[in-house]
PDB file of C-alpha atoms in Angstrom:
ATOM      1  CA  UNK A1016     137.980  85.737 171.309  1.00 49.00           C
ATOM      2  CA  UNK A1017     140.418  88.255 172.724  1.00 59.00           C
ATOM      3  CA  UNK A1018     141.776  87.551 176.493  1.00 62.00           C
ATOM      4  CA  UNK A1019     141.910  90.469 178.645  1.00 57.00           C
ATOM      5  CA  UNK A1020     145.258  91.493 180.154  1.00 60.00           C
ATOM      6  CA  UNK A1021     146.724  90.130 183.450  1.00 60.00           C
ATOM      7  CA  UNK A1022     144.834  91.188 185.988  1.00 59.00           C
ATOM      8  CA  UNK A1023     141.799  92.913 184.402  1.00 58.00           C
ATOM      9  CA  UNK A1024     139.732  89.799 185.052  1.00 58.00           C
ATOM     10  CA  UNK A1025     136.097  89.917 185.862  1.00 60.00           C
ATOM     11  CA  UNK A1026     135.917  88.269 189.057  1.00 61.00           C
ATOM     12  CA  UNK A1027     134.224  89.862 191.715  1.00 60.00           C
ATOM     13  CA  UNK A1028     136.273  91.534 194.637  1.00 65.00           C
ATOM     14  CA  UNK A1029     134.246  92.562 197.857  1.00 67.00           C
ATOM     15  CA  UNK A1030     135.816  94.784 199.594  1.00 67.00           C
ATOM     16  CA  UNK A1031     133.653  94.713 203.046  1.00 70.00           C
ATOM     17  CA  UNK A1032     134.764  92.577 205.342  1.00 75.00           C
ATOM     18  CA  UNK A1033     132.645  90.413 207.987  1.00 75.00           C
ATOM     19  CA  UNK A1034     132.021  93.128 210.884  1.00 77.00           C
ATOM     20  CA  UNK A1035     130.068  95.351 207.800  1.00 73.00           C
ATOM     21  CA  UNK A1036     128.160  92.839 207.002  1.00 72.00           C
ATOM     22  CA  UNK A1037     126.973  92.303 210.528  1.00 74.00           C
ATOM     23  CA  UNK A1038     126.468  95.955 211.169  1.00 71.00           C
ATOM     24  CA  UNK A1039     124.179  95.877 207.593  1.00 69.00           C
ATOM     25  CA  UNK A1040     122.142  93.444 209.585  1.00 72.00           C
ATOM     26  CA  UNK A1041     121.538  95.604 212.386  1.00 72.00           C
ATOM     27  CA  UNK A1042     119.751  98.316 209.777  1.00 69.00           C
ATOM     28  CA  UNK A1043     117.154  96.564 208.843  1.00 67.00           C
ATOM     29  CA  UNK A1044     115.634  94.863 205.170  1.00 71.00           C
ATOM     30  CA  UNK A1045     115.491  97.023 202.255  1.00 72.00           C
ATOM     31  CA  UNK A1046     111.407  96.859 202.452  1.00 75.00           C
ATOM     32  CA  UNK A1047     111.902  98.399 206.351  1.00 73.00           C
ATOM     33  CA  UNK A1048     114.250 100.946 204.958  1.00 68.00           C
ATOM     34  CA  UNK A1049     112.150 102.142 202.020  1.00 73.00           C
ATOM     35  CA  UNK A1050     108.634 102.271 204.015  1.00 70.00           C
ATOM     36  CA  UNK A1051     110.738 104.846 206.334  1.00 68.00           C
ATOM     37  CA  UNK A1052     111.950 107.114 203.798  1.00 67.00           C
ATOM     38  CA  UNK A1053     109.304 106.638 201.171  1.00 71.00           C
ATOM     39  CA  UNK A1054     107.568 110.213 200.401  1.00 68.00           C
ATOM     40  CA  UNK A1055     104.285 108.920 201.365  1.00 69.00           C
ATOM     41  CA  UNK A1056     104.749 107.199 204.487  1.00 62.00           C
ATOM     42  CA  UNK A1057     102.646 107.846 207.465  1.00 69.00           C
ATOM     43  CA  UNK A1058     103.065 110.496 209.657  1.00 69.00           C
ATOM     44  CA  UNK A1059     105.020 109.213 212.956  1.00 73.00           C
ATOM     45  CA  UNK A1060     102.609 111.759 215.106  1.00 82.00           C
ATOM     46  CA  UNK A1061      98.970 112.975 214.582  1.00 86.00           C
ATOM     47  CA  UNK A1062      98.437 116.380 212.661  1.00 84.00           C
ATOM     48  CA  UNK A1063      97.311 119.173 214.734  1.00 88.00           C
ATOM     49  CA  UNK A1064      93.167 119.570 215.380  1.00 93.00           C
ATOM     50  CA  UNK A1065      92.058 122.641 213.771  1.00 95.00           C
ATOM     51  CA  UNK A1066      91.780 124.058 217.126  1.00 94.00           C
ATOM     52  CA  UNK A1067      95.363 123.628 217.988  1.00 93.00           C
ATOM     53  CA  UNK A1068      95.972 125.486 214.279  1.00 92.00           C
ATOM     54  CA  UNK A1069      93.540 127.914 215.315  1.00 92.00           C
ATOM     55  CA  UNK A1070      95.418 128.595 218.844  1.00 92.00           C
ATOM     56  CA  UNK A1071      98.509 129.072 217.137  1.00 91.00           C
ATOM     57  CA  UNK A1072      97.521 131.460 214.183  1.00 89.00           C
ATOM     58  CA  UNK A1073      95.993 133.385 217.187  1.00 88.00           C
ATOM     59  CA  UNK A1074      99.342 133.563 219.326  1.00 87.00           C
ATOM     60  CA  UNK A1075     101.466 133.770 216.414  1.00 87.00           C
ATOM     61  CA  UNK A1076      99.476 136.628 214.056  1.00 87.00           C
ATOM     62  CA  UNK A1077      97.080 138.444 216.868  1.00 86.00           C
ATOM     63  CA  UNK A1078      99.875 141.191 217.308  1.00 84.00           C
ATOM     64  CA  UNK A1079      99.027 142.311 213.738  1.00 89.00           C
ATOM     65  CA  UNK A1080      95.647 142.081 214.197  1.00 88.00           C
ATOM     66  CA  UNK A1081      96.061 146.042 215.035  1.00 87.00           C
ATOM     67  CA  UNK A1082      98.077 147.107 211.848  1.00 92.00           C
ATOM     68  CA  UNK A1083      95.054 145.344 209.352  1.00 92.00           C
ATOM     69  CA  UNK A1084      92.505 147.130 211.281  1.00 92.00           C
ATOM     70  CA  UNK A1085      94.538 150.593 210.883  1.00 94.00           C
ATOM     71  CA  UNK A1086      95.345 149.406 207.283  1.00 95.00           C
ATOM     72  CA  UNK A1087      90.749 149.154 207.098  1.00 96.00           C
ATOM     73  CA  UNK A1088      90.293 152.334 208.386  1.00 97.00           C
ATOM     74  CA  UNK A1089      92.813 154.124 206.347  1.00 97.00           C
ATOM     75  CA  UNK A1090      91.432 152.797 203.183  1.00 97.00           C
ATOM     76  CA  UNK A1091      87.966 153.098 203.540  1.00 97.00           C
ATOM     77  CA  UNK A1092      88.803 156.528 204.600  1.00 97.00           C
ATOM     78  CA  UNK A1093      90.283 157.343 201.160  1.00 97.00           C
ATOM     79  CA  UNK A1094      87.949 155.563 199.631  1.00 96.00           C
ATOM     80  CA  UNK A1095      84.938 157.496 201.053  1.00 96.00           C
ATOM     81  CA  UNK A1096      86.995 160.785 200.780  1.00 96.00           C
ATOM     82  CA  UNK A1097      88.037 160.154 196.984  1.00 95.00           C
ATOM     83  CA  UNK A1098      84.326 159.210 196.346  1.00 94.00           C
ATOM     84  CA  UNK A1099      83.417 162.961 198.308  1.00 94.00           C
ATOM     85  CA  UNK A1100      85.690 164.893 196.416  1.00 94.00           C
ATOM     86  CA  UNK A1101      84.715 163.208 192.865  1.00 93.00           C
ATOM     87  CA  UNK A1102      81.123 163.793 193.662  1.00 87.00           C
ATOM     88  CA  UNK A1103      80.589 166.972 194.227  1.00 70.00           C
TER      89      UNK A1103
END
């Protein structure tokens, strides 16, 4: 069996000293750590009620309420003229 050269050993080095391994305690296990940044954890606050999605579709989406209504009229309009003209 072939020796490796001086100073290539395998022995493990660790290069953190005490004070990191104290402030790794601090964080927390591995199984806290996962269950906080798993893609499936639970929600930290409750989703909004479907009136509180409802209130803000309303505030945020009203103010084009007048442009679809135009955008109705407009069409039906061309609709009932094209059908007029084609007619008679």
């Amino acid at each position: 069996s072939s020796r490796p050269p001086p100073g290539d050993d395998d022995d493990l080095k660790i290069p953190w000293t005490s004070s990191d391994f104290s402030e790794m305690s601090k964080v927390g296990g591995a199984s806290e750590y996962e269950r906080r940044h798993r893609p499936y954890a639970k929600p930290r606050t409750l989703p909004p009620s479907l009136a509180e999605q409802w209130a803000y579709a309303a505030r945020r989406y009203s103010k084009y309420q007048g442009y679809a209504w135009t955008g109705v009229v407009v069409v039906a309009g061309a609709a009932y003229l094209g059908s007029y003209l084609t007619t008679s």
